[in-house]
Amino acid sequence: MNLSAKQFGCPGLARHVAEVLSKAAVSPDDLRLEVTESSLMSNADAVLKTMQDLQTLGVGPHMDDFGAGYSSLNHLHRYPFDTLKIDRSFIQGIAEEKDSAEIVWTILDLARSLEMDVVAEGIETVEQVERLKSVGCRLGQDIASRSP
């Protein structure tokens, strides 16, 4: 589920999520909340506190659209993300463009060193799947699985 910066910076979000999980009888391991890097800019301290509270609950925060905008290694260091979602712009050309494949490989290597998972977003073709597998990306999201 994607959350805005305003939602992530809202006091009590973790408590609300815990209540919803309890009422729905859903394990925190089954919920992933996504935030874009640009969302981190607005209220950094509140976002960090909320992310830490969510992680304590067992809900893993995902950094969505990694590499698309304000990418900063400082964000990976400061915020407790457990997964990076590689922006679709890198996936689109991965089968044909050496640079896209190198960027994806570099993101994968960085994530492995930080003990993070990686999800490739926007997979459209079998060739993209094969190329992602060849560079060690085991998780992907096709464009049909995204909500409009």
N, CA and C of each residue as an Amber inpcrd file, in Angstrom:
protein
   444
   0.8410000  -1.1590000   0.0000000   0.0000000   0.0000000   0.0000000
   0.8940000   1.2310000   0.0000000   0.6100000   2.1730000  -0.8780000
   1.3620000   3.4190000  -0.9420000   0.7840000   4.4320000   0.0280000
   1.6760000   5.1000000   0.7470000   1.2630000   6.1650000   1.6560000
   1.9410000   7.4580000   1.2490000   1.2440000   8.5540000   1.4420000
   1.8120000   9.8630000   1.1500000   2.7080000  10.2970000   2.2980000
   3.4580000  11.3600000   2.0660000   4.3070000  11.9090000   3.1270000
   3.4500000  12.3730000   4.2930000   2.3070000  12.9610000   3.9910000
   1.4090000  13.4330000   5.0480000   0.9470000  12.2600000   5.9040000
   0.5870000  11.1520000   5.2680000   0.1460000   9.9730000   6.0180000
   1.2840000   9.3900000   6.8440000   2.4750000   9.2920000   6.2480000
   3.6100000   8.7220000   6.9690000   4.0320000   9.5920000   8.1400000
   3.8410000  10.8860000   8.0280000   4.2340000  11.7910000   9.0960000
   3.1510000  12.0050000  10.1390000   2.0310000  11.3370000   9.9840000
   0.8890000  11.5060000  10.8880000   1.1320000  10.7640000  12.2030000
   1.0850000  11.4940000  13.3260000   1.2310000  10.8130000  14.6140000
   0.0970000   9.8020000  14.7960000   0.4190000   8.6590000  15.3210000
  -0.6020000   7.6550000  15.5710000  -0.8400000   6.6970000  14.4150000
  -0.1150000   6.8530000  13.3060000  -0.3170000   5.9520000  12.1730000
  -0.0170000   4.5060000  12.5710000   1.0700000   4.2830000  13.2550000
   1.4370000   2.9200000  13.6520000   0.3710000   2.3110000  14.5590000
  -0.1650000   3.1000000  15.4850000  -1.2210000   2.6130000  16.3730000
  -2.4610000   2.2500000  15.5500000  -2.8040000   3.0930000  14.5920000
  -3.9620000   2.8190000  13.7250000  -3.7390000   1.5500000  12.9070000
  -2.5600000   1.3950000  12.3520000  -2.2310000   0.1890000  11.5770000
  -2.3410000  -1.0460000  12.4610000  -1.8350000  -0.9620000  13.6900000
  -1.9140000  -2.0990000  14.6230000  -3.3650000  -2.4710000  14.8990000
  -4.2170000  -1.4750000  15.0770000  -5.6400000  -1.7380000  15.3240000
  -6.3010000  -2.4130000  14.1230000  -6.0040000  -1.9090000  12.9290000
  -6.5890000  -2.4830000  11.7070000  -6.1090000  -3.9180000  11.5180000
  -4.8160000  -4.1600000  11.7280000  -4.2800000  -5.5150000  11.5930000
  -4.9600000  -6.4600000  12.5790000  -5.1530000  -5.9900000  13.7970000
  -5.7860000  -6.8170000  14.8230000  -7.2340000  -7.1400000  14.4580000
  -7.9920000  -6.1240000  14.0600000  -9.3960000  -6.3220000  13.6930000
  -9.5500000  -7.2390000  12.4830000  -8.6190000  -7.1110000  11.5410000
  -8.7030000  -7.9060000  10.3110000  -8.0360000  -9.2700000  10.4630000
  -7.4030000  -9.5040000  11.6080000  -6.6710000 -10.7470000  11.8670000
  -5.6290000 -11.0110000  10.7810000  -4.8750000  -9.9590000  10.4560000
  -3.8160000 -10.0380000   9.4520000  -2.4740000  -9.8960000  10.1550000
  -1.5270000 -10.7270000   9.7690000  -0.1890000 -10.6610000  10.3370000
   0.5470000  -9.4260000   9.8020000   1.2910000  -8.7250000  10.6530000
   2.0830000  -7.5830000  10.1800000   3.0600000  -7.9730000   9.0640000
   3.4950000  -9.2440000   9.0540000   4.4050000  -9.7120000   8.0060000
   3.7630000  -9.6770000   6.6240000   2.4260000  -9.6430000   6.5920000
   1.7110000  -9.6540000   5.3230000   1.3860000  -8.2530000   4.8100000
   1.7920000  -7.2310000   5.5150000   1.5220000  -5.8540000   5.1010000
   2.8220000  -5.1410000   4.7980000   2.8590000  -4.4840000   3.6620000
   4.0020000  -3.6570000   3.2960000   3.4950000  -2.2800000   2.9430000
   4.1070000  -1.2820000   3.5280000   3.7360000   0.1000000   3.2620000
   4.8510000   0.7600000   2.4630000   4.4710000   1.4250000   1.3890000
   5.4410000   2.0240000   0.4830000   5.4220000   3.5410000   0.6060000
   6.6090000   4.1150000   0.5500000   6.7620000   5.5590000   0.5550000
   7.8480000   5.9030000  -0.4710000   7.6310000   6.9880000  -1.2110000
   8.6400000   7.4210000  -2.1710000   9.6890000   8.2630000  -1.4560000
  10.8650000   8.3170000  -2.0630000  11.9280000   9.1220000  -1.4680000
  11.5320000  10.5810000  -1.3450000  10.8210000  11.0950000  -2.3370000
  10.4310000  12.5020000  -2.2870000   9.5300000  12.7810000  -1.0830000
   8.7840000  11.7790000  -0.6380000   7.9190000  11.9390000   0.5320000
   8.7260000  12.1280000   1.8130000   9.9420000  11.6540000   1.8190000
  10.7720000  11.7470000   3.0220000  11.2140000  13.1740000   3.3000000
  11.1370000  14.0160000   2.2930000  11.6600000  15.3770000   2.4110000
  10.8000000  16.2800000   3.2970000   9.5160000  16.0170000   3.3790000
   8.6130000  16.9790000   3.9980000   8.7270000  17.0570000   5.5160000
   8.6860000  15.9560000   6.2140000   8.7230000  15.9670000   7.6780000
   9.5840000  14.8000000   8.1430000  10.8500000  14.9200000   7.9120000
  11.7830000  13.8080000   8.0800000  11.7430000  13.1650000   9.4630000
  11.7090000  13.9530000  10.5060000  11.7360000  13.3860000  11.8530000
  10.4660000  12.5960000  12.1640000   9.3140000  13.1470000  11.7760000
   8.0420000  12.4510000  12.0220000   7.9660000  11.1740000  11.1920000
   8.4350000  11.2330000   9.9400000   8.4340000  10.0520000   9.0740000
   9.3250000   8.9660000   9.6680000  10.5040000   9.3500000  10.1350000
  11.4300000   8.3940000  10.7390000  10.7980000   7.7270000  11.9600000
  10.1740000   8.4940000  12.8300000   9.5220000   7.9390000  14.0230000
   8.4230000   6.9570000  13.6360000   7.6020000   7.3310000  12.6680000
   6.5210000   6.4540000  12.2110000   7.0830000   5.1720000  11.6280000
   8.1410000   5.2880000  10.8160000   8.7440000   4.0910000  10.2170000
   9.3030000   3.1650000  11.2880000   9.9380000   3.7250000  12.2940000
  10.4770000   2.9010000  13.3730000   9.3560000   2.2060000  14.1390000
   8.2600000   2.9240000  14.3820000   7.1120000   2.3290000  15.0740000
   6.4960000   1.2050000  14.2420000   6.3780000   1.4150000  12.9450000
   5.8240000   0.3800000  12.0610000   6.7340000  -0.8420000  12.0340000
   8.0310000  -0.5970000  11.9790000   8.9760000  -1.7070000  11.9540000
   8.8990000  -2.5010000  13.2640000   8.6950000  -1.8310000  14.3810000
   8.5250000  -2.5030000  15.6610000   7.3000000  -3.4130000  15.6370000
   6.2610000  -2.9790000  14.9210000   5.0570000  -3.8030000  14.7670000
   5.2980000  -5.0300000  13.8880000   6.3540000  -4.9630000  13.0700000
   6.6290000  -6.0400000  12.1250000   6.1960000  -5.7220000  10.7140000
   5.8110000  -4.4660000  10.4740000   5.4180000  -4.0190000   9.1360000
   6.6580000  -3.4540000   8.4570000   7.0240000  -4.0380000   7.3160000
   8.2410000  -3.6260000   6.6230000   8.0170000  -2.4820000   5.6660000
   8.6700000  -1.3500000   5.8940000   8.5380000  -0.2310000   4.9630000
   9.3490000  -0.4670000   3.6830000   8.7420000  -0.1190000   2.5580000
   9.3960000  -0.2360000   1.2570000   9.6540000   1.1530000   0.6990000
  10.8330000   1.3600000   0.1110000  11.1110000   2.5960000  -0.5970000
  10.6770000   2.3880000  -2.0390000   9.6340000   3.0980000  -2.4380000
   9.0600000   2.9630000  -3.7670000   9.7980000   3.8630000  -4.7660000
   9.8430000   3.4240000  -6.0160000  10.4100000   4.2020000  -7.1250000
  11.8730000   4.5840000  -6.8930000  12.6440000   3.6770000  -6.2840000
  14.0410000   3.9850000  -5.9940000  14.7850000   4.3190000  -7.2820000
  15.5070000   5.4210000  -7.2470000  16.2970000   5.8470000  -8.3880000
  15.5930000   6.8200000  -9.3040000  14.3230000   7.0950000  -9.0500000
  13.5580000   7.9360000  -9.9740000  13.7120000   9.4280000  -9.7160000
  14.0890000   9.8110000  -8.5270000  14.1090000  11.2460000  -8.2590000
  15.2090000  11.6650000  -7.3290000  14.8840000  11.7270000  -6.0570000
  15.7830000  12.2840000  -5.0600000  16.7010000  11.2490000  -4.4490000
  17.0600000  10.2360000  -5.1660000  17.8520000   9.1430000  -4.6060000
  19.0470000   9.6580000  -3.8170000  19.1260000   9.2010000  -2.6040000
  20.2340000   9.5690000  -1.7470000  20.5920000   8.3740000  -0.8890000
  21.8540000   8.0790000  -0.8640000  22.2930000   6.9810000  -0.0090000
  22.0260000   7.2970000   1.4540000  21.9460000   8.5670000   1.7830000
  21.6290000   8.9620000   3.1450000  20.2600000   8.4390000   3.5620000
  19.2940000   8.3770000   2.6260000  17.9670000   7.8610000   2.9530000
  18.0440000   6.3860000   3.3360000  18.9080000   5.6540000   2.6770000
  19.0520000   4.2290000   2.9980000  19.6940000   4.0420000   4.3650000
  20.5170000   4.9820000   4.7340000  21.2000000   4.9240000   6.0250000
  20.2850000   5.3910000   7.1600000  19.5230000   6.4430000   6.9070000
  18.7310000   7.0710000   7.9790000  17.4100000   6.3610000   8.2560000
  16.7460000   5.8830000   7.2050000  15.4060000   5.3260000   7.3690000
  15.4480000   3.8010000   7.3470000  14.6160000   3.1700000   8.1580000
  14.6670000   1.7050000   8.2830000  13.8720000   0.9560000   7.2010000
  14.2820000   1.1190000   5.9530000  13.6280000   0.3800000   4.8810000
  14.1020000  -1.0630000   4.8850000  13.2050000  -1.9860000   4.5400000
  13.6390000  -3.3700000   4.3850000  13.6280000  -3.8010000   2.9270000
  13.0450000  -2.9590000   2.0540000  12.9490000  -3.3040000   0.6390000
  13.0740000  -2.0540000  -0.2190000  13.7970000  -2.1800000  -1.3280000
  13.8510000  -1.1390000  -2.3500000  13.0330000  -1.6050000  -3.5370000
  12.2350000  -0.7230000  -4.0910000  11.4850000  -1.0390000  -5.3010000
  12.1010000  -0.2130000  -6.4250000  12.7610000  -0.9010000  -7.3570000
  13.4570000  -0.2210000  -8.4500000  12.4340000   0.4010000  -9.3870000
  12.6060000   1.6650000  -9.6770000  11.6750000   2.3730000 -10.5490000
  11.5890000   1.7160000 -11.9210000  10.3820000   1.7070000 -12.4510000
  10.1040000   1.0730000 -13.7420000  10.9340000   1.6380000 -14.8890000
  11.3900000   2.8780000 -14.7840000  12.1700000   3.4680000 -15.8720000
  13.4510000   2.6750000 -16.1280000  14.0120000   2.0460000 -15.0990000
  15.2040000   1.2160000 -15.2900000  14.8550000  -0.1600000 -15.8250000
  13.6670000  -0.6340000 -15.5160000  13.2390000  -1.9640000 -15.9370000
  12.8450000  -1.9590000 -17.4130000  12.2540000  -0.8680000 -17.8760000
  11.7910000  -0.7900000 -19.2610000  12.8950000  -1.0960000 -20.2690000
  14.0940000  -0.6140000 -20.0180000  15.1660000  -0.8100000 -20.9840000
  16.1610000  -1.8870000 -20.6270000  15.8870000  -2.6620000 -19.6020000
  16.8850000  -3.6050000 -19.0920000  17.2870000  -4.6770000 -20.1000000
  16.3660000  -5.0910000 -20.9550000  16.6740000  -6.1550000 -21.9120000
  17.5240000  -5.6450000 -23.0790000  17.4050000  -4.3440000 -23.3850000
  18.1060000  -3.8090000 -24.5470000  19.2820000  -2.8880000 -24.2160000
  19.2320000  -2.2490000 -23.0610000  20.2200000  -1.2180000 -22.7420000
  21.1820000  -1.6930000 -21.6590000  22.4470000  -1.6560000 -21.9800000
  23.4760000  -2.0700000 -21.0230000  23.4540000  -1.1810000 -19.7740000
  23.2420000   0.1300000 -19.9490000  23.2450000   1.0460000 -18.8060000
  22.1420000   0.7150000 -17.8100000  20.9450000   0.3930000 -18.3080000
  19.8380000   0.0420000 -17.4030000  20.1770000  -1.2070000 -16.6060000
  20.7470000  -2.2000000 -17.2820000  21.1150000  -3.4380000 -16.5970000
  22.1890000  -3.1770000 -15.5390000  23.1390000  -2.3210000 -15.8410000
  24.2060000  -1.9930000 -14.8870000  23.6430000  -1.2740000 -13.6610000
  22.7000000  -0.3750000 -13.8890000  22.0890000   0.3450000 -12.7680000
  21.3180000  -0.6270000 -11.8820000  20.5470000  -1.5030000 -12.4920000
  19.7870000  -2.4910000 -11.7190000  20.7410000  -3.3850000 -10.9420000
  21.8020000  -3.8490000 -11.5720000  22.7820000  -4.7020000 -10.9030000
  23.3960000  -3.9560000  -9.7110000  23.7040000  -2.6790000  -9.8910000
  24.2920000  -1.8740000  -8.8180000  23.3220000  -1.7130000  -7.6500000
  22.0550000  -1.4670000  -7.9500000  21.0420000  -1.3480000  -6.8970000
  20.9160000  -2.6740000  -6.1470000  20.9160000  -3.7830000  -6.8870000
  20.8460000  -5.1030000  -6.2530000  22.0440000  -5.3390000  -5.3340000
  23.2170000  -4.9950000  -5.8050000  24.4280000  -5.1790000  -5.0090000
  24.3890000  -4.3230000  -3.7430000  23.9490000  -3.0820000  -3.8830000
  23.8150000  -2.1940000  -2.7330000  22.8160000  -2.7590000  -1.7330000
  21.6670000  -3.1870000  -2.2290000  20.6240000  -3.7320000  -1.3480000
  21.1190000  -4.9820000  -0.6270000  21.8210000  -5.8510000  -1.3370000
  22.3560000  -7.0640000  -0.6910000  23.3040000  -6.6930000   0.4410000
  24.1480000  -5.7030000   0.2060000  25.1150000  -5.3150000   1.2370000
  24.4220000  -4.6980000   2.4480000  23.2280000  -4.1380000   2.2450000
  22.4630000  -3.5580000   3.3400000  21.4050000  -4.5190000   3.8780000
  21.4410000  -5.7650000   3.3860000  20.5050000  -6.8170000   3.7930000
  19.0480000  -6.4060000   3.5540000  18.8120000  -5.8600000   2.3640000
  17.4820000  -5.4310000   1.9640000  17.0150000  -6.2690000   0.7830000
  15.7040000  -6.4150000   0.6580000  15.1210000  -7.0470000  -0.5230000
  14.9840000  -6.0080000  -1.6240000  14.8240000  -6.4940000  -2.8570000
  14.6230000  -5.6140000  -4.0060000  13.4520000  -6.1480000  -4.8170000
  12.5790000  -5.2350000  -5.2320000  11.4700000  -5.5680000  -6.1180000
  11.6250000  -4.7160000  -7.3780000  11.5990000  -5.3560000  -8.5400000
  11.6280000  -4.6390000  -9.8130000  10.2020000  -4.2960000 -10.2010000
   9.9430000  -3.0150000 -10.4400000   8.5920000  -2.5620000 -10.7830000
   8.4070000  -2.4340000 -12.2880000   7.1870000  -2.6730000 -12.7290000
   6.8270000  -2.3820000 -14.1170000   7.3070000  -3.3850000 -15.1350000
   7.4210000  -4.6360000 -14.7570000   7.8620000  -5.6710000 -15.6990000
   6.7620000  -5.8920000 -16.7340000   7.1590000  -5.8550000 -18.0150000
   6.1950000  -5.9860000 -19.1030000   6.4600000  -7.1640000 -20.0310000
   7.6950000  -7.6470000 -20.0760000   8.0280000  -8.6730000 -21.0710000
   8.7900000  -9.8400000 -20.4520000   8.7660000 -10.9550000 -21.1620000
   9.5330000 -12.1320000 -20.7550000  11.0250000 -11.8150000 -20.7960000
  11.4430000 -11.0110000 -21.7650000  12.8600000 -10.6390000 -21.8730000
  13.3190000  -9.8670000 -20.6370000  12.4580000  -8.9990000 -20.1310000
  12.8000000  -8.2650000 -18.9110000  12.9300000  -9.2230000 -17.7310000
  12.0230000 -10.1710000 -17.6280000  12.0820000 -11.1700000 -16.5520000
  13.3930000 -11.9330000 -16.6320000  13.7420000 -12.3950000 -17.8090000
  14.9760000 -13.1690000 -17.9890000  16.2050000 -12.3410000 -17.6330000
  16.2330000 -11.0880000 -18.0620000  17.3850000 -10.2310000 -17.7680000
  17.4760000  -9.9490000 -16.2700000  16.3270000  -9.7230000 -15.6320000
  16.3270000  -9.4930000 -14.1850000  16.8390000 -10.7160000 -13.4380000
  16.4020000 -11.8890000 -13.8720000  16.9030000 -13.1190000 -13.2470000
  18.4100000 -13.2320000 -13.4280000  18.8990000 -12.8700000 -14.6080000
  20.3310000 -13.0160000 -14.8900000  21.2010000 -12.0920000 -14.0400000
  20.6380000 -10.9630000 -13.5760000  21.4080000 -10.0710000 -12.7080000
  21.0900000 -10.2960000 -11.2290000  20.2710000 -11.3280000 -10.9350000
  20.0380000 -11.7220000  -9.5530000  18.8260000 -11.1080000  -8.8790000
  17.9290000 -10.5300000  -9.6440000  16.7090000  -9.9690000  -9.0550000
  15.6530000 -11.0640000  -8.9930000  15.2110000 -11.4070000  -7.7690000
  14.2780000 -12.5140000  -7.6170000  12.8310000 -12.0800000  -7.4390000
  12.5810000 -10.7840000  -7.1910000  11.2230000 -10.3090000  -6.9690000
  10.8390000  -9.2580000  -7.9870000   9.6210000  -9.3440000  -8.4870000
   9.1830000  -8.3720000  -9.4780000   7.7050000  -8.1030000  -9.3730000
   7.3080000  -6.9870000  -9.9850000   5.9150000  -6.5810000 -10.0080000
   5.6070000  -6.1730000 -11.4350000   4.6200000  -6.8470000 -12.0230000
   4.2890000  -6.4750000 -13.4000000   3.2990000  -5.3170000 -13.3930000
   3.1760000  -4.6790000 -14.5440000   2.3170000  -3.4990000 -14.5980000
   0.8520000  -3.8490000 -14.3840000   0.4440000  -5.0640000 -14.6920000
  -0.9490000  -5.4660000 -14.5040000  -1.3210000  -5.5690000 -13.0320000
  -0.3390000  -5.7400000 -12.1360000  -0.6370000  -5.9230000 -10.7100000
  -0.7820000  -4.5850000  -9.9810000  -0.4970000  -3.4900000 -10.6520000
  -0.5980000  -2.1750000  -9.9930000  -2.0090000  -1.6460000 -10.1010000
  -2.4520000  -1.0190000  -9.0710000  -3.7780000  -0.3900000  -9.0700000
  -3.7240000   0.8840000  -9.8950000  -4.8230000   1.2180000 -10.5640000
  -4.8320000   2.4600000 -11.3560000  -4.7960000   3.6830000 -10.4770000
